[in-house]
PDB file of C-alpha atoms and ligand atoms in Angstrom:
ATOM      1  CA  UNK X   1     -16.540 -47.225  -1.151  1.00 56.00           C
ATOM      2  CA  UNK X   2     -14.301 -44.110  -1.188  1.00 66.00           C
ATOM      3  CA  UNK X   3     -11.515 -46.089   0.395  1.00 63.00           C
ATOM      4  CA  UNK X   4     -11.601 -48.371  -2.257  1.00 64.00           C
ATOM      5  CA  UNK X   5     -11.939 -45.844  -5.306  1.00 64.00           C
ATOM      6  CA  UNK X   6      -8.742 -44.631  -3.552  1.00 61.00           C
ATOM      7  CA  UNK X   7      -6.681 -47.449  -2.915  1.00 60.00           C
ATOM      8  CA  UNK X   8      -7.092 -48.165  -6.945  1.00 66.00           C
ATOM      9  CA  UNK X   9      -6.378 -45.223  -8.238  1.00 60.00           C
ATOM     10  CA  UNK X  10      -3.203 -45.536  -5.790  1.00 61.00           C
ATOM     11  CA  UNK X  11      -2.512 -48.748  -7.535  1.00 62.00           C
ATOM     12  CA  UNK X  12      -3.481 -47.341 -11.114  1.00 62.00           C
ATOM     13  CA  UNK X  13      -0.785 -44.592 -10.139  1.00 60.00           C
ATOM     14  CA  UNK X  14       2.071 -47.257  -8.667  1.00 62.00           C
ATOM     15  CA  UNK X  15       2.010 -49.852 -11.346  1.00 57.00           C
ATOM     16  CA  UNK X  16       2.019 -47.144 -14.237  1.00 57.00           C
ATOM     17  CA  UNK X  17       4.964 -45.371 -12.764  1.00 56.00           C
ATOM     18  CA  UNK X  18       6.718 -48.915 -12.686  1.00 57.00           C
ATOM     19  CA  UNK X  19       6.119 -49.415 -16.159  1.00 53.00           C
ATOM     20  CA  UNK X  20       7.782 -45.852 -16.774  1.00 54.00           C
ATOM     21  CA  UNK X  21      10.828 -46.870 -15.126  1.00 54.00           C
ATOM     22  CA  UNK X  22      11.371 -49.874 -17.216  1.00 52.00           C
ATOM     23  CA  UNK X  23      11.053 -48.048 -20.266  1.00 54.00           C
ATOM     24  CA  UNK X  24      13.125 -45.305 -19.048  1.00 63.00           C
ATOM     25  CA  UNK X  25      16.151 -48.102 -18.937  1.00 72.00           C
ATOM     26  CA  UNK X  26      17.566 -48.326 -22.242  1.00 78.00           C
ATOM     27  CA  UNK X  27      17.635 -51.301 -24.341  1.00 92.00           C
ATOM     28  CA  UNK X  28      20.938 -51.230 -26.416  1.00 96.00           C
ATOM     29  CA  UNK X  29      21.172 -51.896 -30.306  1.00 98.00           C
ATOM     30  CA  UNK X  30      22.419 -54.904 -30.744  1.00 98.00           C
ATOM     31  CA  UNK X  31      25.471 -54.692 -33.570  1.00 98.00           C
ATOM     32  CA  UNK X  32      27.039 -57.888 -32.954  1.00 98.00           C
ATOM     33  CA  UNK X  33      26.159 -61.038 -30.902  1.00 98.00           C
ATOM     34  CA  UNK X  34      28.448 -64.566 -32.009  1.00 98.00           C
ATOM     35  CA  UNK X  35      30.037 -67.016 -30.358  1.00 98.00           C
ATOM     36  CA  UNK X  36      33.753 -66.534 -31.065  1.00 98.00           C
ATOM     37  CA  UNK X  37      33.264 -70.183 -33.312  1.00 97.00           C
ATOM     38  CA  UNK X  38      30.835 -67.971 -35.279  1.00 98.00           C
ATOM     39  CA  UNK X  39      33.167 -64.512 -35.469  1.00 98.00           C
ATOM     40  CA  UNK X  40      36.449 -67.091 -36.824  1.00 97.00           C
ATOM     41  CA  UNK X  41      34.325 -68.514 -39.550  1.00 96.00           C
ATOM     42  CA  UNK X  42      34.754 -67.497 -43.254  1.00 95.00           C
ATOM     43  CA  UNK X  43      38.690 -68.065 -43.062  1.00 94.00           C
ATOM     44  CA  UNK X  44      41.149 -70.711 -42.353  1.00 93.00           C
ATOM     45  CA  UNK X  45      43.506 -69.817 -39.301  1.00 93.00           C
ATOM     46  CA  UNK X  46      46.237 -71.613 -37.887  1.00 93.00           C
ATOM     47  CA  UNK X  47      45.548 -72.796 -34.585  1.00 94.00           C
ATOM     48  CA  UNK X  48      48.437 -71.394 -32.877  1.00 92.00           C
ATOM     49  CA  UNK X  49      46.520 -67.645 -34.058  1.00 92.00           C
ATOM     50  CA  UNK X  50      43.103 -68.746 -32.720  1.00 94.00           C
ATOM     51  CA  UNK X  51      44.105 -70.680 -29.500  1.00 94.00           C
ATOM     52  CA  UNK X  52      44.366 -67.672 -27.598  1.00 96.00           C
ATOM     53  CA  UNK X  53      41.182 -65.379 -28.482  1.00 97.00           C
ATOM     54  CA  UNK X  54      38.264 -64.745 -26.740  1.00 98.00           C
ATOM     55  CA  UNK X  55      35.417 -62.376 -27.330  1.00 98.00           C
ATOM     56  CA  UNK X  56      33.979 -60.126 -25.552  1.00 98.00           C
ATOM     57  CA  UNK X  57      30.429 -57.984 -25.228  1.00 98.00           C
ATOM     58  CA  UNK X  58      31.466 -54.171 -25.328  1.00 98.00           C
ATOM     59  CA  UNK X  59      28.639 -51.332 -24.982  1.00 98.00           C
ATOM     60  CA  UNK X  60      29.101 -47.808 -26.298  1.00 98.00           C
ATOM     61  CA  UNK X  61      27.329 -44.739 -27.731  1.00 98.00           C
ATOM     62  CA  UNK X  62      27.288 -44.634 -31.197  1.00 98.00           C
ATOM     63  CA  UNK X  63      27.068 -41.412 -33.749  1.00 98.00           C
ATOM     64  CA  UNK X  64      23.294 -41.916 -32.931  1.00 97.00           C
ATOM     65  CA  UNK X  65      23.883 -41.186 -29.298  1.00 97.00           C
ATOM     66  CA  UNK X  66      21.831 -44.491 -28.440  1.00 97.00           C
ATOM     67  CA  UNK X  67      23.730 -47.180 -26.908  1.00 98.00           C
ATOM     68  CA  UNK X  68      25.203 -49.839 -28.797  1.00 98.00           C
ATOM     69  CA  UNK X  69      26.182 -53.983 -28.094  1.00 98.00           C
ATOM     70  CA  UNK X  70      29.240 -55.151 -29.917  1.00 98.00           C
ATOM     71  CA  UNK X  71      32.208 -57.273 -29.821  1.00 98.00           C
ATOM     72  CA  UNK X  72      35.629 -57.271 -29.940  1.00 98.00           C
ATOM     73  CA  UNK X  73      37.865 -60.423 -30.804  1.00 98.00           C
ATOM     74  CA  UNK X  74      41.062 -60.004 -28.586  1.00 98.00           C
ATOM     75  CA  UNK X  75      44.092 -62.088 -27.151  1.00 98.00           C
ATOM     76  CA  UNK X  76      42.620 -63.007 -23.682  1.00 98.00           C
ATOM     77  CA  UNK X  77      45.639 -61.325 -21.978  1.00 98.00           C
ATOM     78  CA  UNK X  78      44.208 -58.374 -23.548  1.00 98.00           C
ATOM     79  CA  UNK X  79      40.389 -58.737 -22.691  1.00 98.00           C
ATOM     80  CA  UNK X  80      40.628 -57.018 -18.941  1.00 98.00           C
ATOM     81  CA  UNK X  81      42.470 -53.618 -20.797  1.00 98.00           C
ATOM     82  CA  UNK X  82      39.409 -53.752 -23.488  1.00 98.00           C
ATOM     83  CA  UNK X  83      36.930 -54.248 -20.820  1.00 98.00           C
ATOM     84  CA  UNK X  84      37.915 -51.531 -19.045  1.00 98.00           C
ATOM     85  CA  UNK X  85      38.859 -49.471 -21.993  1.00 98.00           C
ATOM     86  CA  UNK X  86      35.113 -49.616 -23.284  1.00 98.00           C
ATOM     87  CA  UNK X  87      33.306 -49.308 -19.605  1.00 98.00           C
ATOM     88  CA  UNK X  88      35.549 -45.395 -20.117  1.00 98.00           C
ATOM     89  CA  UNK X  89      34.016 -44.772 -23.752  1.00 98.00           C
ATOM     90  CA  UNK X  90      30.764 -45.761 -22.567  1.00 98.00           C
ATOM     91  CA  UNK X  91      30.775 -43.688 -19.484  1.00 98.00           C
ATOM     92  CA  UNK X  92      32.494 -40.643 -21.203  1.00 98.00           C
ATOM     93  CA  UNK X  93      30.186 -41.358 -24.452  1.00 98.00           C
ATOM     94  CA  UNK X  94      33.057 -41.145 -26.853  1.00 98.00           C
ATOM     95  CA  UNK X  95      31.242 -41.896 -30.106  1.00 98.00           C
ATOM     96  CA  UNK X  96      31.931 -45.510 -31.354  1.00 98.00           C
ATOM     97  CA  UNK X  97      30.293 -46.130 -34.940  1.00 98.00           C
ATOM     98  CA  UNK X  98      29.960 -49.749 -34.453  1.00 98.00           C
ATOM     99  CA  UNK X  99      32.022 -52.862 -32.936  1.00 98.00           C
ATOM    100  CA  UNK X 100      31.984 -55.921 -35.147  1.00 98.00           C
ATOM    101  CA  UNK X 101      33.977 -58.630 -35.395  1.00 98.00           C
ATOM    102  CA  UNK X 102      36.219 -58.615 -39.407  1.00 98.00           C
ATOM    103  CA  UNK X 103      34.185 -61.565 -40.896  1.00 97.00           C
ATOM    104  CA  UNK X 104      31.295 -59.785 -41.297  1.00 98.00           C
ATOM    105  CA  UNK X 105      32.932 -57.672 -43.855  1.00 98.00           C
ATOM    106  CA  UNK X 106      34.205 -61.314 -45.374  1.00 97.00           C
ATOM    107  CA  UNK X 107      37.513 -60.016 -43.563  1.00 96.00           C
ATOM    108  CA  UNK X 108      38.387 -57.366 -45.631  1.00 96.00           C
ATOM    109  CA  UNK X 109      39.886 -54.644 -43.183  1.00 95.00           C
ATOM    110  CA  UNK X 110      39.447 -52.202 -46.526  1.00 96.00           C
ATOM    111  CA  UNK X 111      35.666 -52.788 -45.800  1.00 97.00           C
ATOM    112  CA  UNK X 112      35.449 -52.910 -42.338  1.00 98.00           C
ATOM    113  CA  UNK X 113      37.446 -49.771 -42.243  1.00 98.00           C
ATOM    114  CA  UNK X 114      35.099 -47.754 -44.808  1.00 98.00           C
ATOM    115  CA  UNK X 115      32.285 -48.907 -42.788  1.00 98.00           C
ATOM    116  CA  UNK X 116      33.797 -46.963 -40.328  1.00 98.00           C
ATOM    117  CA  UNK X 117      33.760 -50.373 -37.953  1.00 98.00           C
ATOM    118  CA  UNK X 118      36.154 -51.033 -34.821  1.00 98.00           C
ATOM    119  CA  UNK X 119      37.757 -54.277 -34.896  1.00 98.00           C
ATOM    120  CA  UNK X 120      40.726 -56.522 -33.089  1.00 98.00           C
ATOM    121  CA  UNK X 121      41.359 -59.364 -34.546  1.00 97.00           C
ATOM    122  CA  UNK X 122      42.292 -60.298 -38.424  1.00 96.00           C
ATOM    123  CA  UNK X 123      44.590 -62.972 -39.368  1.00 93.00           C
ATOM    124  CA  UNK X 124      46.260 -60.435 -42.169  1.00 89.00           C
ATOM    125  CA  UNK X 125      49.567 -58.736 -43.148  1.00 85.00           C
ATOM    126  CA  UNK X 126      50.697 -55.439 -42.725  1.00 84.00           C
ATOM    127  CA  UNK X 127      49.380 -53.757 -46.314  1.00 81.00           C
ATOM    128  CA  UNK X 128      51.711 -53.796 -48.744  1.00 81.00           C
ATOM    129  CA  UNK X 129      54.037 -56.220 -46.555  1.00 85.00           C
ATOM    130  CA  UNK X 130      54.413 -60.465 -45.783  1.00 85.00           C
ATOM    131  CA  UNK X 131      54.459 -59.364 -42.314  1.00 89.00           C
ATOM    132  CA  UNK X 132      51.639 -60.716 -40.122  1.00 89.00           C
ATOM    133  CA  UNK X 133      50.248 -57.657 -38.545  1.00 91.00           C
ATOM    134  CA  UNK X 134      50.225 -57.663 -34.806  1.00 95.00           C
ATOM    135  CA  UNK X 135      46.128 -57.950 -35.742  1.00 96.00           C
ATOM    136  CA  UNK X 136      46.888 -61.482 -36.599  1.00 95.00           C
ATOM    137  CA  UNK X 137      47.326 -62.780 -33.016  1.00 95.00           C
ATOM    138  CA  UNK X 138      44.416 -60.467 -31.594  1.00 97.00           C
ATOM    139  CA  UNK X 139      47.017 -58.401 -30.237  1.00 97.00           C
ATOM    140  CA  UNK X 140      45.873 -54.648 -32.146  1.00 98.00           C
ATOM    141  CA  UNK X 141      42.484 -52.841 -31.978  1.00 98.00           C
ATOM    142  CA  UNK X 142      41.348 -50.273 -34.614  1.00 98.00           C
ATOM    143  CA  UNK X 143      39.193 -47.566 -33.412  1.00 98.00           C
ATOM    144  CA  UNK X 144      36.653 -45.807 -35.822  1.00 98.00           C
ATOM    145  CA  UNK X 145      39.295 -46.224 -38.725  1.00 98.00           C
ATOM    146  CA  UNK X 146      37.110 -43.942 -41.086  1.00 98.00           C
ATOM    147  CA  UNK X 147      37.879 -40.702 -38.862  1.00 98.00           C
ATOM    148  CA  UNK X 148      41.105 -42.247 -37.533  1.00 98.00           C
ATOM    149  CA  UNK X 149      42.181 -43.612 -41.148  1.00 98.00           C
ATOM    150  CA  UNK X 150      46.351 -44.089 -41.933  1.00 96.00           C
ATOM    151  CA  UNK X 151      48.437 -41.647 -43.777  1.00 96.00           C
ATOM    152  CA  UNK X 152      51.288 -43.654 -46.102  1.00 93.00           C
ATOM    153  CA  UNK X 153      53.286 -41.483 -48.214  1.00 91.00           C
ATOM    154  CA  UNK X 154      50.485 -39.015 -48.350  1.00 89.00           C
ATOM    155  CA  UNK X 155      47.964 -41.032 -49.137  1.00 94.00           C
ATOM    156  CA  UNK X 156      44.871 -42.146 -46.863  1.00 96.00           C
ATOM    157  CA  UNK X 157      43.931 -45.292 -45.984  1.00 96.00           C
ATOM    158  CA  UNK X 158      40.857 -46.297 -46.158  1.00 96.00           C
ATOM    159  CA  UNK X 159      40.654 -43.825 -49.605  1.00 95.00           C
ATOM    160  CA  UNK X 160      38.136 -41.000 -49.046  1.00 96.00           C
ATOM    161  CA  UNK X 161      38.607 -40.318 -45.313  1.00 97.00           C
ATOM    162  CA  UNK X 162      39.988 -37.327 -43.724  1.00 95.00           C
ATOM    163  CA  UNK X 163      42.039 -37.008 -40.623  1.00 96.00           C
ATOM    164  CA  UNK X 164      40.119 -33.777 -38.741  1.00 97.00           C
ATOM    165  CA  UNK X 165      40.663 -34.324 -35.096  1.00 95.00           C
ATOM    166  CA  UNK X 166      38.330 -32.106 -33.943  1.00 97.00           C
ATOM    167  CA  UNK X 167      35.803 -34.235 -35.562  1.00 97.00           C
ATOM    168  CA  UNK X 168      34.024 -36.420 -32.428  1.00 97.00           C
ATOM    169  CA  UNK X 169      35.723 -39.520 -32.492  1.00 98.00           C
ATOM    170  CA  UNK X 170      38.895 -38.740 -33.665  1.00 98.00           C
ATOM    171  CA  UNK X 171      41.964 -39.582 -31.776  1.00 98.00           C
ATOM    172  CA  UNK X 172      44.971 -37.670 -31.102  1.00 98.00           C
ATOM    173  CA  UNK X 173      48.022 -38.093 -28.848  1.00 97.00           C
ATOM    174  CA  UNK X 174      46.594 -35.885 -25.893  1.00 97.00           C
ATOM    175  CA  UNK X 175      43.052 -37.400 -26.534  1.00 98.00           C
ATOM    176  CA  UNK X 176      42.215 -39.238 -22.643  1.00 98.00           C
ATOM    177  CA  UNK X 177      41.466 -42.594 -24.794  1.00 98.00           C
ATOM    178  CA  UNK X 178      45.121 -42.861 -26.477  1.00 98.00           C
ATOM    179  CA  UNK X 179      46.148 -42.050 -22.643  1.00 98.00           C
ATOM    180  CA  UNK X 180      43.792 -45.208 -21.094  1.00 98.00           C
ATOM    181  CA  UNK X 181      45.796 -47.312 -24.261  1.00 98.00           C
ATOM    182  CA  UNK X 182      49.316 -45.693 -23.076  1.00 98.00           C
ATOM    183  CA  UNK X 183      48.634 -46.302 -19.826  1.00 98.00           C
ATOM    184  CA  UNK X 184      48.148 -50.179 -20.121  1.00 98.00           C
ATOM    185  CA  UNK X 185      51.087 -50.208 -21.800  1.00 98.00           C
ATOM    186  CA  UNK X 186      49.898 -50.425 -25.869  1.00 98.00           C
ATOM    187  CA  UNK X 187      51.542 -48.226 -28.308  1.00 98.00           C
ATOM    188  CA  UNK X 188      49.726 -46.160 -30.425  1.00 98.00           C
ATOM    189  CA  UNK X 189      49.952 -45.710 -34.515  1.00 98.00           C
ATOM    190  CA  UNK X 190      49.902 -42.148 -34.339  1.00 98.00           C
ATOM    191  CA  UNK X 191      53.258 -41.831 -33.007  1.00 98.00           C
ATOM    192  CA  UNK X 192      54.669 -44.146 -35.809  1.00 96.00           C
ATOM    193  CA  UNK X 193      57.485 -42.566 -37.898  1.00 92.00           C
ATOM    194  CA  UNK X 194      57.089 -43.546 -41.163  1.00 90.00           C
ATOM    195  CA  UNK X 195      53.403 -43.967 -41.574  1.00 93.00           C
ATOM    196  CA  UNK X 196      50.947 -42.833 -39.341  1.00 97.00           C
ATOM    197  CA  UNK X 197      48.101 -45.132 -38.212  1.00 97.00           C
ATOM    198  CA  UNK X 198      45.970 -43.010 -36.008  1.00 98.00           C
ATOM    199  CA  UNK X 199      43.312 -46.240 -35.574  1.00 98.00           C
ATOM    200  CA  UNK X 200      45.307 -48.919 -34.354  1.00 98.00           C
ATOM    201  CA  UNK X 201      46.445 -49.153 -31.041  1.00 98.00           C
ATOM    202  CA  UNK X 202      48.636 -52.700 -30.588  1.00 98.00           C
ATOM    203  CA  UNK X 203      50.266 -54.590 -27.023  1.00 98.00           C
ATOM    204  CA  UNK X 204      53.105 -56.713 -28.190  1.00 90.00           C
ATOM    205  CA  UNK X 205      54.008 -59.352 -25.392  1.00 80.00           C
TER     206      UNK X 205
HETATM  207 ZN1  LIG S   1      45.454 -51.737 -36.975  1.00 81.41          ZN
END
């Protein structure tokens, strides 16, 4: 009888501690999950600028310090340097607002950059240019543009945001992020002489 009463409360004991463990393993928000079919829609695109993308599941911490699911549209020459771009930011837990592909903001990068929101691709123009940005063939990412926003002339793009970089999240040219970028070869906005672009982070061919 004893034997018994202790072999259960053994098991009582083992399965509870299994159900422990699986809610100890954290189930990420989910920000963003398309097919890239889904993440092009909303826009007409030549084909030669959508031939080429693929996109791709990236986790991170976001200002929340719970970990995010989102996605990055990206030339698939680029994809491996993203991937193991964002396996860094989620290991280090540099903060990442959210990741989510441009037409959800009905690709408006002025949107999508208030919101704070890290994207890749947008078939766009440089602002205030006809020059198709290098965004256009999924060859630039922006990175938290609301803390990383560009500086034209003295003004701020988007309007309202402030440059502080020792605000978390910010990046600056001896931050170890803009080093993974350098590193792989992309050039950073920051370093740009006429107008600074501390977001964007672009690998021409
Ligand atoms: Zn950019």
């Amino acid at each position: 009888m004893n034997f018994i009463i202790i072999l259960s409360v053994l098991l009582f004991f083992s399965i509870s501690g299994q159900v422990n463990k699986q809610h100890k393993k954290e189930r990420p928000v989910i920000d963003s999950h398309l097919t890239l079919s889904e993440a092009l829609m909303g826009k007409e695109i030549p084909k030669p600028n959508t031939k080429n993308l693929k996109i791709i599941d990236v986790e991170y911490y976001s200002f929340d310090n719970k970990l995010h699911t989102g996605q990055v549209v990206i030339h698939k020459d680029l994809a491996k340097d993203i991937i193991e771009i964002f396996a860094l930011i989620k290991e280090k837990k540099f903060p990442i607002k959210k990741v989510i592909p441009i037409n959800y903001y009905h690709w408006s990068d002025e949107s999508s950059m208030k919101d704070n929101n890290t994207s890749a691709f947008n078939y766009r123009v440089i602002s205030g240019t006809r020059t198709f940005s290098a965004h256009a063939l999924g060859r630039a990412i922006d990175i938290n543009p609301f803390l990383n926003p560009q500086v034209k002339n003295g003004k701020v793009f988007p309007k309202g945001a402030i440059y502080n970089q020792y605000t978390r999240g910010t990046l600056t040219r001896n931050s170890w992020l803009t080093h993974e970028f350098y590193k792989r070869g992309w050039r950073w906005g920051g370093d740009w002489k006429f107008t600074q672009d501390y977001q964007h982070f672009e690998k021409s061919k």
